[in-house]
Short mmCIF file of C-alpha atoms and ligand atoms in Angstrom, two decimals:
data_model
loop_
_atom_site.label_atom_id
_atom_site.label_comp_id
_atom_site.label_asym_id
_atom_site.label_seq_id
_atom_site.Cartn_x
_atom_site.Cartn_y
_atom_site.Cartn_z
CA MET A 13 6.45 -16.03 30.03
CA ASP A 14 3.35 -14.99 32.02
CA VAL A 15 5.53 -13.39 34.70
CA VAL A 16 7.39 -11.30 32.12
CA VAL A 17 4.17 -10.33 30.29
CA SER A 18 2.65 -9.23 33.59
CA LEU A 19 5.73 -7.20 34.59
CA CYS A 20 5.76 -5.58 31.14
CA LYS A 21 2.18 -4.41 31.54
CA ARG A 22 2.43 -3.38 35.19
CA ARG A 23 5.63 -1.38 34.76
CA GLY A 24 4.90 0.27 31.41
CA PHE A 25 7.03 -1.78 29.02
CA ILE A 26 4.47 -3.38 26.69
CA PHE A 27 0.68 -3.18 26.44
CA GLN A 28 -1.87 -5.09 24.40
CA SER A 29 -2.73 -2.93 21.39
CA SER A 30 -6.22 -1.31 21.42
CA GLU A 31 -6.86 -2.84 24.83
CA ILE A 32 -9.86 -0.64 25.65
CA TYR A 33 -11.62 -2.19 22.63
CA GLY A 34 -10.84 -5.70 23.77
CA GLY A 35 -7.42 -5.77 22.13
CA ILE A 36 -6.33 -6.90 18.68
CA ALA A 37 -4.65 -10.28 18.45
CA SER A 38 -0.85 -10.34 18.40
CA CYS A 39 -0.41 -6.57 18.18
CA TRP A 40 1.49 -4.86 21.00
CA ASP A 41 2.26 -1.27 21.99
CA TYR A 42 5.52 -0.26 23.64
CA GLY A 43 4.92 1.88 26.74
CA PRO A 44 7.19 4.55 28.28
CA LEU A 45 9.86 2.07 29.43
CA GLY A 46 9.40 -0.34 26.52
CA VAL A 47 10.11 2.33 23.93
CA GLU A 48 13.35 3.22 25.76
CA LEU A 49 14.43 -0.43 25.91
CA LYS A 50 13.66 -1.09 22.25
CA ASN A 51 15.33 2.17 21.15
CA ASN A 52 18.40 1.16 23.17
CA VAL A 53 18.51 -2.27 21.49
CA LYS A 54 18.31 -0.61 18.08
CA ARG A 55 20.87 2.04 19.08
CA VAL A 56 23.54 -0.46 20.19
CA TRP A 57 22.90 -2.60 17.09
CA TRP A 58 23.37 0.48 14.87
CA ARG A 59 26.43 1.65 16.79
CA ASP A 60 28.13 -1.76 16.62
CA ASN A 61 27.23 -2.49 13.00
CA VAL A 62 27.40 0.93 11.36
CA TYR A 63 29.42 3.45 13.40
CA LEU A 64 32.09 1.01 14.57
CA ARG A 65 32.66 -0.68 11.21
CA PRO A 66 34.44 1.08 8.34
CA ASP A 67 32.88 -1.43 5.89
CA MET A 68 29.23 -0.61 6.71
CA VAL A 69 26.74 2.17 5.88
CA GLY A 70 23.09 2.70 6.80
CA LEU A 71 19.83 3.07 4.88
CA ASP A 72 16.17 3.77 5.60
CA ALA A 73 14.01 2.66 2.66
CA ALA A 74 10.24 3.14 2.28
CA ILE A 75 7.88 0.44 3.56
CA LEU A 76 5.76 0.62 0.39
CA MET A 77 7.66 -0.44 -2.70
CA HIS A 78 6.92 -1.05 -6.38
CA PRO A 79 4.86 -4.29 -6.64
CA ASN A 80 7.44 -5.71 -9.09
CA VAL A 81 9.90 -5.84 -6.20
CA TRP A 82 7.86 -8.69 -4.73
CA LYS A 83 7.53 -10.45 -8.08
CA ALA A 84 11.30 -10.31 -8.58
CA SER A 85 12.19 -11.33 -5.02
CA GLY A 86 9.94 -14.39 -5.21
CA HIS A 87 7.69 -13.25 -2.36
CA LEU A 88 4.56 -13.23 -4.54
CA ASP A 89 5.10 -16.85 -5.53
CA HIS A 90 6.99 -18.37 -2.60
CA PHE A 91 6.27 -16.39 0.57
CA THR A 92 3.51 -18.74 1.61
CA ASP A 93 2.65 -21.11 4.44
CA PRO A 94 0.36 -24.14 4.05
CA MET A 95 -2.83 -23.40 5.94
CA VAL A 96 -5.80 -25.49 7.11
CA ASP A 97 -9.15 -24.31 8.52
CA CYS A 98 -11.38 -26.00 11.09
CA ARG A 99 -14.81 -26.55 9.55
CA ALA A 100 -16.46 -26.23 13.00
CA CYS A 101 -14.76 -23.42 14.94
CA ARG A 102 -13.24 -21.72 11.85
CA ARG A 103 -9.83 -21.40 13.49
CA ARG A 104 -6.86 -21.39 11.16
CA PHE A 105 -3.59 -23.33 11.58
CA ARG A 106 -0.29 -23.81 9.82
CA ALA A 107 -0.48 -27.33 8.38
CA ASP A 108 3.24 -27.92 8.99
CA LYS A 109 2.98 -26.94 12.69
CA LEU A 110 -0.15 -28.89 13.65
CA ASP A 111 1.77 -31.48 15.61
CA GLU A 112 3.76 -28.85 17.49
CA THR A 113 0.79 -27.71 19.61
CA SER A 114 -1.16 -29.52 22.32
CA TRP A 115 -4.56 -30.81 21.18
CA VAL A 116 -8.04 -31.18 22.62
CA HIS A 117 -9.51 -34.68 22.53
CA TYR A 118 -12.95 -36.04 23.48
CA CYS A 119 -11.97 -39.61 24.30
CA PRO A 120 -14.44 -42.35 23.29
CA ALA A 121 -12.82 -44.79 25.77
CA THR A 122 -13.79 -42.53 28.73
CA LYS A 123 -17.38 -41.69 27.72
CA GLY A 124 -16.23 -38.68 25.72
CA ASN A 125 -14.26 -36.96 28.51
CA LYS A 126 -12.24 -33.95 27.36
CA PHE A 127 -8.43 -34.11 27.58
CA ASP A 128 -5.69 -31.62 26.74
CA ILE A 129 -2.95 -33.77 25.20
CA PRO A 130 0.69 -32.61 24.80
CA ALA A 131 1.97 -31.88 21.30
CA GLY A 132 2.63 -34.93 19.14
CA GLU A 133 1.47 -37.46 21.76
CA PRO A 134 -1.42 -39.98 21.44
CA CYS A 135 -4.32 -40.24 23.92
CA LYS A 136 -3.30 -42.41 26.90
CA HIS A 137 -6.76 -44.00 27.11
CA CYS A 138 -7.68 -44.82 23.52
CA SER A 139 -4.24 -44.39 21.81
CA ALA A 140 -5.85 -42.16 19.16
CA ARG A 141 -3.69 -39.55 17.47
CA ARG A 142 -4.97 -36.14 16.49
CA THR A 143 -6.92 -35.94 13.25
CA LEU A 144 -9.45 -33.19 14.09
CA CYS A 145 -9.03 -29.52 15.01
CA PRO A 146 -6.45 -29.25 17.82
CA ALA A 147 -8.30 -26.30 19.43
CA CYS A 148 -11.96 -27.39 19.56
CA GLY A 149 -11.35 -31.13 19.19
CA LYS A 150 -14.51 -31.49 17.06
CA GLY A 151 -14.13 -29.99 13.62
CA GLU A 152 -12.68 -31.65 10.51
CA LEU A 153 -9.75 -29.76 8.96
CA THR A 154 -9.79 -28.60 5.33
CA PRO A 155 -7.02 -29.84 2.99
CA PRO A 156 -3.95 -27.57 3.14
CA ARG A 157 -3.79 -24.60 0.77
CA GLN A 158 -1.01 -22.10 0.27
CA PHE A 159 -1.57 -18.74 1.94
CA ASN A 160 0.57 -15.71 1.05
CA LEU A 161 1.82 -13.94 4.16
CA MET A 162 2.11 -10.48 2.62
CA PHE A 163 -0.40 -7.79 3.63
CA LYS A 164 -2.02 -6.49 0.46
CA THR A 165 -3.25 -2.91 0.17
CA PHE A 166 -4.16 -0.32 -2.47
CA MET A 167 -2.24 2.80 -3.36
CA GLY A 168 -4.45 5.76 -4.21
CA PRO A 169 -8.23 6.13 -4.06
CA VAL A 170 -9.24 3.31 -6.44
CA GLU A 171 -9.28 -0.28 -5.24
CA GLU A 172 -8.32 -1.98 -8.51
CA ASP A 173 -5.68 -4.52 -9.50
CA ALA A 174 -3.38 -1.85 -10.94
CA ALA A 175 -3.26 -0.14 -7.54
CA VAL A 176 -2.31 -3.21 -5.52
CA THR A 177 0.78 -2.94 -3.38
CA TYR A 178 2.14 -4.72 -0.30
CA LEU A 179 3.45 -3.83 3.12
CA ARG A 180 7.04 -5.12 3.02
CA PRO A 181 7.50 -8.51 4.69
CA GLU A 182 11.25 -7.90 5.14
CA THR A 183 13.41 -4.79 5.05
CA ALA A 184 16.04 -6.57 2.92
CA GLN A 185 14.51 -5.77 -0.49
CA GLY A 186 14.80 -2.01 0.19
CA ILE A 187 18.54 -2.58 0.43
CA PHE A 188 18.83 -4.68 -2.75
CA VAL A 189 16.95 -2.22 -4.94
CA ASN A 190 19.18 0.61 -3.63
CA PHE A 191 22.41 -1.35 -4.15
CA ASP A 192 23.59 0.80 -7.06
CA ASN A 193 22.50 4.11 -5.47
CA VAL A 194 24.52 3.36 -2.34
CA LEU A 195 27.50 1.92 -4.25
CA GLN A 196 27.82 4.97 -6.52
CA SER A 197 27.03 7.70 -4.01
CA MET A 198 29.36 6.36 -1.32
CA ARG A 199 32.13 5.09 -3.70
CA LEU A 200 32.30 1.76 -1.90
CA LYS A 201 34.61 -1.18 -2.56
CA LEU A 202 33.71 -4.81 -1.91
CA PRO A 203 33.30 -6.22 0.64
CA PHE A 204 30.84 -3.77 2.22
CA GLY A 205 27.50 -3.92 3.96
CA ILE A 206 24.29 -1.91 4.17
CA ALA A 207 22.35 -1.91 7.45
CA GLN A 208 18.72 -1.04 7.95
CA ILE A 209 16.24 -1.03 10.82
CA GLY A 210 12.53 -0.82 10.10
CA LYS A 211 9.04 -2.21 10.31
CA SER A 212 8.01 -5.34 8.45
CA PHE A 213 4.58 -6.92 8.21
CA ARG A 214 3.45 -10.54 7.87
CA ASN A 215 -0.03 -11.95 7.97
CA GLU A 216 1.15 -14.83 10.17
CA ILE A 217 -1.31 -17.73 10.45
CA THR A 218 -0.22 -18.60 13.96
CA PRO A 219 1.16 -15.51 15.65
CA GLY A 220 1.69 -15.61 19.40
CA ASN A 221 4.00 -15.98 22.36
CA PHE A 222 3.75 -12.29 23.26
CA ILE A 223 6.04 -10.22 21.01
CA PHE A 224 7.82 -13.30 19.61
CA ARG A 225 5.65 -13.67 16.49
CA THR A 226 3.46 -10.72 15.55
CA HIS A 227 1.92 -9.28 12.39
CA GLU A 228 3.87 -6.03 12.65
CA PHE A 229 7.47 -6.10 13.87
CA GLU A 230 10.82 -4.44 13.45
CA GLN A 231 13.80 -6.01 11.76
CA MET A 232 17.48 -5.09 12.06
CA GLU A 233 18.99 -6.36 8.81
CA ILE A 234 22.40 -6.30 7.20
CA GLU A 235 23.12 -7.17 3.58
CA TYR A 236 26.86 -7.73 3.33
CA PHE A 237 28.12 -7.82 -0.28
CA VAL A 238 31.20 -9.86 -1.19
CA ASN A 239 33.00 -10.77 -4.39
CA PRO A 240 32.33 -14.49 -4.91
CA ASN A 241 35.50 -14.81 -7.03
CA ASP A 242 37.73 -13.71 -4.15
CA LEU A 243 39.47 -16.27 -1.99
CA ILE A 244 40.34 -15.86 1.68
CA ASP A 245 42.95 -18.38 2.85
CA GLY A 246 42.09 -20.47 -0.21
CA ARG A 247 38.34 -20.53 0.53
CA PRO A 248 35.47 -18.71 -1.27
CA ALA A 249 35.05 -15.24 0.28
CA ASP A 250 31.27 -15.60 0.71
CA GLU A 251 31.70 -18.74 2.84
CA VAL A 252 34.37 -17.15 5.02
CA TRP A 253 32.33 -13.97 5.52
CA HIS A 254 29.28 -16.05 6.36
CA GLU A 255 31.20 -17.71 9.18
CA ARG A 256 32.60 -14.38 10.39
CA TRP A 257 29.09 -12.92 10.60
CA ILE A 258 27.72 -15.96 12.44
CA GLU A 259 30.48 -15.58 15.05
CA GLU A 260 30.03 -11.82 15.30
CA ARG A 261 26.28 -12.00 15.74
CA PHE A 262 26.48 -14.87 18.24
CA ALA A 263 28.93 -12.82 20.33
CA TRP A 264 26.73 -9.71 20.08
CA TYR A 265 23.91 -11.08 22.21
CA GLN A 266 26.39 -12.17 24.87
CA ARG A 267 28.05 -8.74 24.82
CA TYR A 268 24.75 -7.29 26.02
CA GLY A 269 24.21 -9.83 28.76
CA VAL A 270 22.45 -12.85 27.26
CA ARG A 271 23.72 -16.01 28.94
CA ARG A 272 25.78 -18.30 26.68
CA ALA A 273 23.90 -21.39 27.89
CA ARG A 274 20.66 -19.97 26.52
CA LEU A 275 22.01 -19.44 23.00
CA ARG A 276 22.68 -22.04 20.33
CA LEU A 277 23.29 -22.22 16.62
CA ARG A 278 21.03 -24.25 14.36
CA GLU A 279 22.10 -25.12 10.85
CA HIS A 280 19.26 -25.30 8.28
CA ALA A 281 18.91 -28.69 6.59
CA ARG A 282 19.14 -28.66 2.80
CA GLU A 283 15.37 -29.21 2.31
CA GLU A 284 14.58 -26.39 4.73
CA LEU A 285 16.66 -23.71 2.97
CA ALA A 286 14.80 -20.72 1.49
CA HIS A 287 14.69 -20.63 -2.30
CA TYR A 288 17.51 -18.06 -2.39
CA ALA A 289 19.87 -19.54 0.21
CA LYS A 290 23.12 -21.49 -0.18
CA ARG A 291 23.46 -21.91 3.60
CA THR A 292 21.55 -20.54 6.61
CA ALA A 293 22.29 -20.74 10.32
CA ASP A 294 19.85 -19.53 12.96
CA ILE A 295 20.85 -18.14 16.33
CA GLU A 296 18.30 -19.64 18.70
CA TYR A 297 17.43 -18.55 22.23
CA GLU A 298 15.85 -20.69 24.91
CA PHE A 299 12.61 -18.71 25.30
CA PRO A 300 10.07 -19.81 27.94
CA MET A 301 8.19 -21.74 25.20
CA GLY A 302 11.39 -23.52 24.10
CA TRP A 303 14.32 -23.00 21.74
CA SER A 304 13.27 -20.61 18.96
CA GLU A 305 14.85 -18.43 16.30
CA LEU A 306 16.25 -15.09 17.38
CA GLU A 307 18.16 -14.25 14.21
CA GLY A 308 18.80 -15.90 10.85
CA ILE A 309 22.13 -15.55 9.03
CA ALA A 310 21.82 -16.58 5.38
CA ASN A 311 24.11 -16.73 2.38
CA ARG A 312 21.63 -15.39 -0.21
CA THR A 313 24.15 -15.75 -3.05
CA ASP A 314 23.56 -13.39 -6.02
CA PHE A 315 19.87 -14.33 -6.20
CA ASP A 316 18.29 -10.97 -5.26
CA LEU A 317 20.60 -8.65 -7.20
CA LYS A 318 20.24 -10.85 -10.30
CA GLN A 319 16.45 -11.03 -9.99
CA HIS A 320 16.09 -7.26 -9.62
CA GLY A 321 18.54 -6.73 -12.48
CA LYS A 322 16.50 -9.01 -14.72
CA THR A 323 13.07 -7.66 -13.73
CA SER A 324 13.94 -3.94 -13.78
CA GLY A 325 16.29 -4.07 -16.77
CA LYS A 326 18.95 -2.21 -14.72
CA ALA A 327 22.00 -4.36 -14.02
CA LEU A 328 22.96 -4.42 -10.36
CA THR A 329 26.64 -5.22 -10.77
CA TYR A 330 30.07 -4.25 -9.45
CA PHE A 331 33.16 -3.62 -11.53
CA ASP A 332 35.93 -5.96 -10.38
CA GLU A 333 39.06 -3.82 -11.07
CA GLU A 334 41.43 -6.74 -10.62
CA ARG A 335 39.71 -9.02 -13.13
CA LYS A 336 38.41 -6.17 -15.32
CA THR A 337 34.90 -7.57 -15.38
CA HIS A 338 31.43 -6.81 -14.04
CA ILE A 339 30.28 -9.24 -11.38
CA VAL A 340 27.12 -9.71 -9.32
CA PRO A 341 28.14 -9.78 -5.64
CA TYR A 342 27.06 -12.50 -3.23
CA VAL A 343 25.17 -11.42 -0.13
CA ILE A 344 25.53 -12.51 3.49
CA GLU A 345 22.45 -11.51 5.46
CA PRO A 346 22.40 -11.33 9.28
CA SER A 347 18.69 -10.67 9.90
CA ALA A 348 17.57 -9.99 13.47
CA GLY A 349 14.24 -9.02 14.98
CA ALA A 350 14.22 -5.96 17.25
CA ASP A 351 11.13 -7.19 19.11
CA ARG A 352 12.47 -10.73 19.47
CA SER A 353 15.74 -9.31 20.78
CA VAL A 354 13.81 -7.21 23.31
CA LEU A 355 12.00 -10.36 24.45
CA ALA A 356 15.25 -12.33 24.79
CA PHE A 357 16.96 -9.50 26.71
CA LEU A 358 13.94 -9.16 29.02
CA VAL A 359 13.53 -12.88 29.69
CA ASP A 360 17.26 -13.33 30.26
CA ALA A 361 17.52 -10.36 32.61
CA TYR A 362 14.54 -11.35 34.77
CA ARG A 363 15.57 -12.69 38.21
CA GLU A 364 13.77 -13.37 41.45
CA GLU A 365 16.15 -13.19 44.41
CA GLU A 366 15.87 -13.37 48.15
CA VAL A 367 17.28 -10.41 50.05
CA ARG A 368 17.09 -10.46 53.86
CA GLY A 369 14.14 -12.84 53.77
CA GLU A 370 12.24 -10.82 51.16
CA LYS A 371 11.68 -11.46 47.46
CA ARG A 372 13.41 -9.02 45.15
CA VAL A 373 12.51 -8.93 41.44
CA VAL A 374 15.33 -7.48 39.39
CA LEU A 375 15.95 -6.98 35.69
CA ARG A 376 19.69 -7.40 35.29
CA LEU A 377 19.74 -5.50 32.01
CA HIS A 378 23.05 -4.34 30.51
CA THR A 379 23.52 -0.63 31.32
CA ASP A 380 23.39 0.23 27.59
CA LEU A 381 19.95 -1.38 27.35
CA ALA A 382 18.34 -0.31 30.64
CA PRO A 383 15.45 2.10 29.96
CA ILE A 384 16.28 4.34 32.93
CA LYS A 385 19.98 4.77 33.70
CA ILE A 386 19.72 6.75 36.94
CA ALA A 387 16.90 7.30 39.45
CA VAL A 388 17.36 10.24 41.82
CA LEU A 389 15.54 9.70 45.10
CA PRO A 390 15.08 12.02 48.10
CA LEU A 391 15.34 10.22 51.43
CA LEU A 392 12.76 12.56 52.99
CA LYS A 393 10.27 14.29 50.75
CA LYS A 394 9.13 16.64 53.50
CA ARG A 395 12.51 18.40 53.60
CA ASP A 396 12.45 21.11 50.92
CA GLU A 397 16.26 21.34 50.59
CA ILE A 398 16.50 17.59 49.99
CA VAL A 399 13.77 17.65 47.33
CA ALA A 400 15.22 20.75 45.62
CA THR A 401 18.74 19.24 45.57
CA ALA A 402 17.48 15.90 44.23
CA ARG A 403 15.46 17.61 41.49
CA GLU A 404 18.42 19.76 40.48
CA ILE A 405 20.72 16.70 40.31
CA GLN A 406 18.18 14.83 38.18
CA ARG A 407 17.77 17.80 35.84
CA ARG A 408 21.52 17.98 35.30
CA LEU A 409 21.96 14.23 34.75
CA ALA A 410 19.00 14.16 32.33
CA ARG A 411 20.99 16.21 29.82
CA ARG A 412 23.19 13.16 29.23
CA TRP A 413 21.32 10.10 30.49
CA MET A 414 17.71 8.97 30.78
CA SER A 415 17.05 9.64 34.46
CA VAL A 416 14.01 10.10 36.68
CA TYR A 417 13.11 11.68 39.99
CA ASP A 418 10.78 9.72 42.28
CA ASP A 419 9.49 10.52 45.74
CA THR A 420 6.24 8.57 45.76
CA ALA A 421 7.23 5.98 48.38
CA ALA A 422 9.70 5.16 51.14
CA ILE A 423 13.29 4.60 50.02
CA GLY A 424 13.22 0.78 50.31
CA ARG A 425 10.22 0.55 48.05
CA LEU A 426 11.70 3.07 45.59
CA TYR A 427 14.81 0.89 45.29
CA ARG A 428 12.67 -2.22 44.64
CA ARG A 429 10.70 -0.40 41.93
CA GLN A 430 13.88 0.63 40.15
CA ASP A 431 15.31 -2.91 40.47
CA GLU A 432 12.18 -4.28 38.84
CA VAL A 433 12.62 -2.10 35.75
CA GLY A 434 16.36 -2.64 35.54
CA THR A 435 17.68 0.82 36.56
CA PRO A 436 21.41 0.27 37.16
CA TYR A 437 22.00 3.22 39.51
CA CYS A 438 20.03 5.08 42.18
CA VAL A 439 21.27 8.35 43.67
CA THR A 440 19.92 9.17 47.11
CA VAL A 441 19.93 12.65 48.59
CA ASP A 442 19.69 12.67 52.38
CA VAL A 443 19.98 14.99 55.41
CA GLN A 444 23.76 14.64 55.39
CA THR A 445 23.86 15.96 51.82
CA VAL A 446 22.11 19.22 52.60
CA GLY A 447 22.75 19.56 56.36
CA ASP A 448 20.35 20.95 58.94
CA ARG A 449 20.00 24.72 58.93
CA ASP A 450 17.94 24.78 62.18
CA ARG A 451 20.76 23.05 64.00
CA GLY A 452 23.42 25.03 62.22
CA GLU A 453 24.86 21.89 60.58
CA ALA A 454 26.37 22.20 57.12
CA GLY A 455 25.82 19.42 54.56
CA ASP A 456 28.68 17.34 53.11
CA ALA A 457 27.43 17.90 49.50
CA LYS A 458 27.73 14.15 48.91
CA VAL A 459 25.13 11.64 47.77
CA THR A 460 24.82 7.86 47.91
CA ILE A 461 25.00 5.85 44.67
CA ARG A 462 23.50 2.36 44.87
CA GLU A 463 24.32 -0.24 42.24
CA ARG A 464 21.46 -2.52 41.18
CA ASP A 465 23.07 -5.97 40.98
CA SER A 466 25.38 -5.92 44.02
CA MET A 467 23.22 -3.42 45.95
CA ASP A 468 26.56 -1.90 47.07
CA GLN A 469 26.52 1.76 47.96
CA ILE A 470 29.19 4.44 47.81
CA ARG A 471 29.32 8.06 48.92
CA VAL A 472 30.22 10.48 46.11
CA PRO A 473 30.56 14.30 46.03
CA VAL A 474 27.73 15.88 44.02
CA ALA A 475 30.35 17.78 42.04
CA GLU A 476 31.83 14.48 40.81
CA LEU A 477 28.55 12.77 39.87
CA GLU A 478 28.65 13.50 36.17
CA ALA A 479 32.27 12.36 35.85
CA VAL A 480 31.46 9.15 37.74
CA PHE A 481 28.45 8.37 35.54
CA ARG A 482 30.45 9.16 32.42
CA GLU A 483 32.86 6.41 33.45
CA LEU A 484 30.09 3.97 34.37
CA LEU A 485 27.57 4.61 31.60
CA THR A 486 29.51 6.04 28.69
CA ASP A 487 33.02 4.62 28.99
CA GLY A 488 31.91 1.22 30.32
CA VAL A 489 34.25 1.23 33.35
CA ALA A 490 33.27 -1.52 35.82
CA TRP A 491 31.38 -0.65 38.99
CA SER A 492 34.04 -2.42 41.07
CA THR A 493 36.75 -0.14 39.66
CA VAL A 494 34.83 3.10 40.08
CA GLY A 495 33.30 2.09 43.42
CA ALA A 496 36.71 1.30 44.92
CA ARG A 497 37.66 5.01 44.78
CA PHE A 498 34.88 6.11 47.12
CA PRO A 499 33.92 5.23 50.70
CA ALA A 500 31.40 2.41 50.97
CA VAL A 501 28.08 3.03 52.72
CA LYS A 502 26.52 0.25 54.78
CA ASN A 503 23.08 -0.71 53.50
N1 GAP B 615 15.34 -11.04 5.27
C1 GAP B 615 15.33 -12.34 5.85
C2 GAP B 615 14.23 -12.56 6.78
O1 GAP B 615 13.33 -11.75 6.89
P1 GAP B 615 13.34 -14.21 8.57
O2 GAP B 615 14.03 -15.38 9.23
O3 GAP B 615 12.01 -14.44 7.98
O4 GAP B 615 14.38 -13.68 7.50
C3 GAP B 615 14.40 -12.53 10.26
O5 GAP B 615 13.24 -13.03 9.62
C4 GAP B 615 14.12 -12.19 11.71
O6 GAP B 615 12.99 -11.32 11.80
C5 GAP B 615 13.73 -13.41 12.57
O7 GAP B 615 14.88 -14.09 13.03
C6 GAP B 615 12.98 -12.74 13.70
O8 GAP B 615 13.86 -12.23 14.67
C7 GAP B 615 12.27 -11.59 13.00
N2 GAP B 615 10.88 -11.97 12.65
C8 GAP B 615 10.46 -12.65 11.56
N3 GAP B 615 9.12 -12.80 11.58
C9 GAP B 615 8.68 -12.23 12.72
C10 GAP B 615 7.39 -12.05 13.32
N4 GAP B 615 6.27 -12.48 12.73
N5 GAP B 615 7.32 -11.42 14.52
C11 GAP B 615 8.44 -10.94 15.12
N6 GAP B 615 9.68 -11.07 14.60
C12 GAP B 615 9.81 -11.70 13.42
#
């Protein structure tokens, strides 16, 4: 993880928030390349789940909602974690996760020597197990008490109980309370889904692991409504749709390059299920700190629509034409984190390779996700015609694709820099492109395109560049197919 965190800072992906003031724990800012990567993750998610599906529509609800939303949803009463405090160092821990972290121990059998002991293991010298604070190794821990994870705030100028509201801890509730608005305005028929991307906030007791668990994060959520009375191949429709969504979401990460071996499905045990869930399966990724949740896919039944119907007095129902009756739909909820997805895509793409005896760091990001699609590089920055041609090419390409011009180093180093941030294609303008006026030599008006992963190079007429990149970046045609049409250049 340290290597990825360091690359993210060095190359402008992700910075510690408020760093010049010493930083603020578990808050991160996306830099110039990070914002492109995260926007690309959100864009492909939206494209695949909204534009490419006739049964889905989008929504963007407000972060601040009526406080009764959180009463009805159960968040006020149930959205809690058991928390303990250290009486000495005042650090705070989740009681249910205490044995999942390493612990500090001053061992009486070795004259009080300090040891850092792996999670869940006893001391090798005195066989003691952890009872004190795992961080300082000295303080007693308080008994567990329930701690609500919602951020509380006040609406308006008066800080009184009547003005209390919350920053939403999930985007889902914005969809449930708008169920009828969307249903009526869009004249939808079951089954259909509503997708939303937006910020959520949780006062996590133990945030950490870079952008994996933070207080402020973005979710990409779908609430997919089905008629629970329908049968598909003799099985309840909600159960079949749940399985379809698990398969679809599992395939989605692989479609954008995540290796199959680093993904797995974890079924929630009955006692672990959220209060609203009939069944939940998590897609887990093998992050550097171990297998952890990337996305949860829950069958939330009719819990939320019923609760909001009851609390607001406005029934959130659907008229079943076939059975001539009003029903409350069941909901399948694929709920992904945009930041967690960014982390998985980054970690999975990161490679260290050896090329001609030298180390090459490369982010093998899918072209749809790469922050910069094309870097245009002049071979010699002292030749005005080369620089002018390269700048003009970059300006033209930038109308369609995120592209940059860079002349701040020699070509080999420029290639390495682009590899390190995952740029799939570099275009190099050289003397051959523009010719040599002093010698009376005309240019060939061709440039070299270098592909990141294979490092193969081809020579392409400038006039055909946009058509070539349309195939590669927009139509998804493979490099091997496009490259085969043009002469190869030795690198
Ligand atoms: N509406 C259901 C829901 O919110 P969740 O499992 O609590 O379910 C869904 O969250 C996803 O949101 C997680 O799989 C994760 O990707 C992301 N997420 C949750 N808490 C997060 C946090 N503190 N920091 C970053 N991402 C988080």
